[in-house]
Coordinates of C-alpha atoms in Angstrom, one line a residue:
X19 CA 34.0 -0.5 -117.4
X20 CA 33.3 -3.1 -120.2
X21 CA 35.8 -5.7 -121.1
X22 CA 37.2 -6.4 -124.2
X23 CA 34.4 -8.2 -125.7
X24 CA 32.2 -5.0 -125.1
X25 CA 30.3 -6.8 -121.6
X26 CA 30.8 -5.2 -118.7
X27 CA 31.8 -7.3 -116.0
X28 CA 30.2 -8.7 -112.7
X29 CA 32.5 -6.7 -110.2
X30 CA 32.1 -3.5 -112.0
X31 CA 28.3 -3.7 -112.3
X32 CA 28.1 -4.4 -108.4
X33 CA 30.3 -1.4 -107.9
X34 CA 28.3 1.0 -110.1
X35 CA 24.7 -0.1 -108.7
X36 CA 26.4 0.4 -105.2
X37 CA 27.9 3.6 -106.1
X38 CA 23.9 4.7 -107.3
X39 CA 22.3 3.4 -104.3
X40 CA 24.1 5.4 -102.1
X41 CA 24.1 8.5 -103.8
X42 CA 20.3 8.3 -103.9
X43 CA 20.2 7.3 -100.7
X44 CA 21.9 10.7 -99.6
X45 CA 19.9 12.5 -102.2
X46 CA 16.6 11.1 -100.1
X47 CA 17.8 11.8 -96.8
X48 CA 18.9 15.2 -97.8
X49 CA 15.4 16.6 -99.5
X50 CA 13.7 15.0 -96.4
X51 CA 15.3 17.3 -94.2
X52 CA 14.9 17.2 -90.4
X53 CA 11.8 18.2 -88.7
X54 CA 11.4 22.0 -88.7
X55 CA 7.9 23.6 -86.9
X56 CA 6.4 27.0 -88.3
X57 CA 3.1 28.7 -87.0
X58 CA 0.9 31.1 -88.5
X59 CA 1.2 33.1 -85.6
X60 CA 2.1 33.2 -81.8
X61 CA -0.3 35.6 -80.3
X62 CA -4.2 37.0 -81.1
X63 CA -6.0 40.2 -79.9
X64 CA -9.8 39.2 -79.4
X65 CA -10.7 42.7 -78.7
X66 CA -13.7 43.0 -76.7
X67 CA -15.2 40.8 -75.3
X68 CA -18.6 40.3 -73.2
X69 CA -18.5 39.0 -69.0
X70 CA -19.1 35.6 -68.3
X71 CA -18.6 34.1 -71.7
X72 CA -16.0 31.8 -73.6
X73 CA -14.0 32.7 -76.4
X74 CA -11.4 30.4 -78.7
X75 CA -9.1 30.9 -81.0
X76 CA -7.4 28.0 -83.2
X77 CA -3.4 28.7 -83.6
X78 CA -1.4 26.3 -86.4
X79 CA 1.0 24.4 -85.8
X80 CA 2.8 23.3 -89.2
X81 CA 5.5 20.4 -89.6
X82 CA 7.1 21.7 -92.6
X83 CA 9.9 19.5 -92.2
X84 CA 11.0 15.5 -93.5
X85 CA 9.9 14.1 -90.0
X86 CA 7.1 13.8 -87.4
X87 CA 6.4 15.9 -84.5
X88 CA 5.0 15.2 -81.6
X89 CA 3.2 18.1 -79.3
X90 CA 3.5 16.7 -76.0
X91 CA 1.4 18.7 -73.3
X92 CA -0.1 21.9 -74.0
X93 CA -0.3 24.1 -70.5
X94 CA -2.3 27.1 -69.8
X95 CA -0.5 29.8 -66.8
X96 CA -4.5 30.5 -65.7
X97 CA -7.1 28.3 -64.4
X98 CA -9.2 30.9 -66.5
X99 CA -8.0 29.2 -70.0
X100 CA -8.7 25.4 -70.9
X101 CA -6.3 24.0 -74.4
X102 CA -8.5 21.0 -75.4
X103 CA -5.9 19.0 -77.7
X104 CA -6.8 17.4 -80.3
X105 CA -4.0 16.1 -82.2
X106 CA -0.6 15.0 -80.4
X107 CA 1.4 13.5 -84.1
X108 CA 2.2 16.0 -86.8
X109 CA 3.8 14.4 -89.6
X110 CA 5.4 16.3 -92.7
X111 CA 3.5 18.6 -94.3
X112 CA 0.6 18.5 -92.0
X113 CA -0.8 21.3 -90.0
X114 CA -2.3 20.8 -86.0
X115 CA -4.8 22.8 -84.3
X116 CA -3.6 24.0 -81.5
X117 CA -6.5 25.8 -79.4
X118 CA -7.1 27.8 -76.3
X119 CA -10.4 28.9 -74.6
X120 CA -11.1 31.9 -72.3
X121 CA -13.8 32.3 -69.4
X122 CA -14.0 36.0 -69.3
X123 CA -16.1 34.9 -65.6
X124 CA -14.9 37.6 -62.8
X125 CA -12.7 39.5 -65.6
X126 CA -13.0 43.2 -66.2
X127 CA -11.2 45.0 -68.3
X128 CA -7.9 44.2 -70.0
X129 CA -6.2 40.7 -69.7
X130 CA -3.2 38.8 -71.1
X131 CA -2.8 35.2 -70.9
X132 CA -0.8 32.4 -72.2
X133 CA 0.0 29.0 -72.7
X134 CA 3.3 27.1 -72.8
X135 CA 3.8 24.5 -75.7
X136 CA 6.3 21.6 -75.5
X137 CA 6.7 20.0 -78.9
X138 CA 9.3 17.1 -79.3
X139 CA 11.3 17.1 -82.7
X140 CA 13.6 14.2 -83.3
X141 CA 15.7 14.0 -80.3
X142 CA 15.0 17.4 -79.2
X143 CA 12.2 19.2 -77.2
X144 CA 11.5 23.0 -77.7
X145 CA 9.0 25.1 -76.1
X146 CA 6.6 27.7 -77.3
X147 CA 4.6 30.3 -75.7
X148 CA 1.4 31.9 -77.1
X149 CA -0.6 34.8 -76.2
X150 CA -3.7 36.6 -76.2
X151 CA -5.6 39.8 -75.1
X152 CA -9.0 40.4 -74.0
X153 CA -10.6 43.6 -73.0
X154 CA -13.7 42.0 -70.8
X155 CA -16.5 44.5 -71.3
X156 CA -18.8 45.5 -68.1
X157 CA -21.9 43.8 -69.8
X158 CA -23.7 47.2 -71.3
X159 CA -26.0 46.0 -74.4
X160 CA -26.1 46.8 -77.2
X161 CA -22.0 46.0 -77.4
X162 CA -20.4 48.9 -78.5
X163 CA -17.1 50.6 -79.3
X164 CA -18.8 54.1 -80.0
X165 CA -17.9 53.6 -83.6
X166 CA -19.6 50.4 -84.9
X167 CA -22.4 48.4 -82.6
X168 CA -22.9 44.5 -82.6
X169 CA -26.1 42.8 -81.2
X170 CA -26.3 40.7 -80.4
X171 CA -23.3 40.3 -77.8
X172 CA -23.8 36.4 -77.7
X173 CA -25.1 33.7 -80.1
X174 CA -26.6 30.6 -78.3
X175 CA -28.1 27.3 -80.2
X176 CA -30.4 24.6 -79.5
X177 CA -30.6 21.0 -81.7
X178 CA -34.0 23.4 -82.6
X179 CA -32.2 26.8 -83.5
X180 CA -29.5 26.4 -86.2
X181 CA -29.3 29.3 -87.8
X182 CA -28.6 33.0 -85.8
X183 CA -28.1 36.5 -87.0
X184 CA -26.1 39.2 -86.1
X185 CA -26.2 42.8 -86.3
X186 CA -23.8 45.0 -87.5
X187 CA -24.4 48.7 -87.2
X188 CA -21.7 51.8 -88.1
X189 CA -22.7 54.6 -85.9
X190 CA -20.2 57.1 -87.4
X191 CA -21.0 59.6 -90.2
X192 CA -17.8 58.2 -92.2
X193 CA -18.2 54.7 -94.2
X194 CA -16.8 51.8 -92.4
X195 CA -14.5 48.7 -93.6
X196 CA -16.0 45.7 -91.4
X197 CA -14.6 42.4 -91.9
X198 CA -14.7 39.3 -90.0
X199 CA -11.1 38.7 -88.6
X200 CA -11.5 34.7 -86.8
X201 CA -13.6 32.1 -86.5
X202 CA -13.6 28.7 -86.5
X203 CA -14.9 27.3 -90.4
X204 CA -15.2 23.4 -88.8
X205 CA -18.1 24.2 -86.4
X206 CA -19.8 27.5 -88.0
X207 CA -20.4 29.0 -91.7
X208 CA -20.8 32.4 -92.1
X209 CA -22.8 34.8 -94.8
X210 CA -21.9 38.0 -94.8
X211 CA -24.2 40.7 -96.9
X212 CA -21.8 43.8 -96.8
X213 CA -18.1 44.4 -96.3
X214 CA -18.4 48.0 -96.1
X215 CA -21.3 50.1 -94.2
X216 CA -22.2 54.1 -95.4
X217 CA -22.6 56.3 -92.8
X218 CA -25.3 55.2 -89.9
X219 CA -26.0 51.7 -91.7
X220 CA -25.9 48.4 -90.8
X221 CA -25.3 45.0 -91.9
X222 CA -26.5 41.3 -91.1
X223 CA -24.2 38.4 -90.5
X224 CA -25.6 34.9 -90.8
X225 CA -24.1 32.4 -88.4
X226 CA -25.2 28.6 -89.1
X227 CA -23.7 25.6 -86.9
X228 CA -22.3 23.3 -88.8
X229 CA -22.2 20.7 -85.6
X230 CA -24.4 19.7 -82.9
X231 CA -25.3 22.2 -80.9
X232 CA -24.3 20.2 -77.7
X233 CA -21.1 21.7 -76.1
X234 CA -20.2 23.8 -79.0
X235 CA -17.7 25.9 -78.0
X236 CA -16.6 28.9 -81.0
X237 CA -16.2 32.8 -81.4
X238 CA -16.6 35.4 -84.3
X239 CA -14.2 37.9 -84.0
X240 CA -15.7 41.1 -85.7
X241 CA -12.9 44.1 -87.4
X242 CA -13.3 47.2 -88.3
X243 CA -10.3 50.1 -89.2
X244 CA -10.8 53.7 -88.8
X245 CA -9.8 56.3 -86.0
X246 CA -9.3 53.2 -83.6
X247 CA -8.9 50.0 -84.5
X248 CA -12.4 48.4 -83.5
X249 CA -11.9 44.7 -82.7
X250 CA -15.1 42.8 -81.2
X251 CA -15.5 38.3 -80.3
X252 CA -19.1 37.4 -80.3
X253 CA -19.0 33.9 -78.2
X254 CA -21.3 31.0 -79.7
X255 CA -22.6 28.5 -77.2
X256 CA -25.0 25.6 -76.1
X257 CA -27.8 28.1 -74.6
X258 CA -28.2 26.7 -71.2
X259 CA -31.6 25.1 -69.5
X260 CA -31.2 28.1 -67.1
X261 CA -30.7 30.8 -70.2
X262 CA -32.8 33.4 -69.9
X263 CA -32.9 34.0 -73.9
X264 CA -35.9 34.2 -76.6
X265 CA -37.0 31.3 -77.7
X266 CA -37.0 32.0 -81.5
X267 CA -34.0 32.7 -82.0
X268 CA -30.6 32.1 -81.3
X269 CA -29.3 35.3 -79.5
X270 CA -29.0 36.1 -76.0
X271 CA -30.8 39.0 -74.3
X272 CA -30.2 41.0 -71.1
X273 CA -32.8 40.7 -68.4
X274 CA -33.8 44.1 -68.3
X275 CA -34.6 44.8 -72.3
X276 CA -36.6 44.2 -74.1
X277 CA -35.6 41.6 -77.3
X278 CA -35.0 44.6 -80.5
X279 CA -34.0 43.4 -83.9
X280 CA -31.6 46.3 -83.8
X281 CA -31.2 48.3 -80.4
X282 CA -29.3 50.4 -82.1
X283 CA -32.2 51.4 -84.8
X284 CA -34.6 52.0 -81.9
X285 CA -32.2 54.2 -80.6
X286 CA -32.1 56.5 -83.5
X287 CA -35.9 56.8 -83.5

């Protein structure tokens, strides 16, 4: 490639700076790859859950690929779930929310619902389905699945109330594993005193907003292993104007008992 004076010469330089651009050029295109979707999972079990409330759970949507994604409509099969969308472009590397909210209202027992997903990659569209389970309770406080009790069964805040606790009781003569499963770390923060309860004891969860309490919408989804498979959502809400809830606190009470700190403790007495 040099000449015989040691120079190498205009036409060959051209050539091998051509020859480099377009290898690094294929190079480029090749570690970009072509837009490729992945999420953390397709379906969630919210366990039990109490009437006439609203429960969410956030799936991800990752773009692990070298191009943007567009999700184009998210659409609920029941009137009964609502997907509030809050980011259409997903470009590589980033992760979407992709959320959908149930009104257990009218629902007893178990349910299964779903949304369809259309998400446009490159010059293609695919579709994506996800799922989730609710066992709508009949509205007996304290909530209970025999093995491990939860009061209370809602959490309500004002601009006031900020800060709510939650009870967590094991009501089995064995020790209990509880953990919390799902929730949603934008709106709430949790502190959580125990991860494992000895027999007949109980534990307090701390839930603090972390937004205005105007329109919040979030859940706790409460676990615990053992002879069944205890799975319980605690819905956090806006207390309404026509609430009836105590007004120190930010839990929800049923009309016809009293307010305990622990039902279950004033059960044992």
């Amino acid at each position: 490639m040099r000449n015989k004076g040691g120079k190498m010469t205009l036409d060959k330089m051209l050539c091998f700076f051509s020859i480099v651009l377009v290898f690094g050029g294929c190079i480029a295109e090749t570690s970009a790859g072509p837009p490729k979707t992945e999420f953390d999972a397709i379906d969630f079990d919210f366990g039990r859950i109490p009437p006439d409330a609203v429960v969410t759970h956030i799936y991800k949507l990752t773009n692990s690929g070298g191009d943007s994604i567009v999700i184009e409509k998210v659409r609920p099969y029941c009137g009964c779930t609502k997907a509030p969308l809050t980011k259409t472009v997903i470009y590589p590397g980033e992760t979407a929310p992709i959320e959908l909210r149930f009104n257990s209202r009218g629902y007893r027992g178990r349910a299964k619902k779903s949304a369809a997903v259309t998400v446009k990659i490159g010059e293609n569209t695919e579709k994506y389905r996800l799922t989730f389970v609710t066992q709508t309770d009949t509205g007996n406080i304290p909530f209970s699945t025999g093995e491990v009790g939860v009061y209370p069964y809602a959490v309500e805040f004002t601009d006031s109330i900020k800060t709510a606790k939650i009870t967590i009781t094991n009501r089995t003569a064995a020790k209990r594993v509880v953990r919390v499963d799902d929730y949603q770390s934008d709106r709430l923060k949790l502190s959580w005193n125990k991860k494992t309860l000895g027999p007949k004891k109980e534990a307090v969860l701390e839930v603090t907003r972390l937004v205005p309490a105007d329109g919040i919408v979030a859940s706790i989804t409460i676990e615990s292993p053992g002879r069944y498979n205890t799975r319980i959502t605690i819905p956090v809400s806006e207390r309404k104007a026509t609430s009836r809830s105590s007004s120190r606190s930010g839990v929800h009470r049923s009309p016809d008992r009293p307010m305990y700190e622990n039902p279950w403790q004033q059960q044992r007495k």
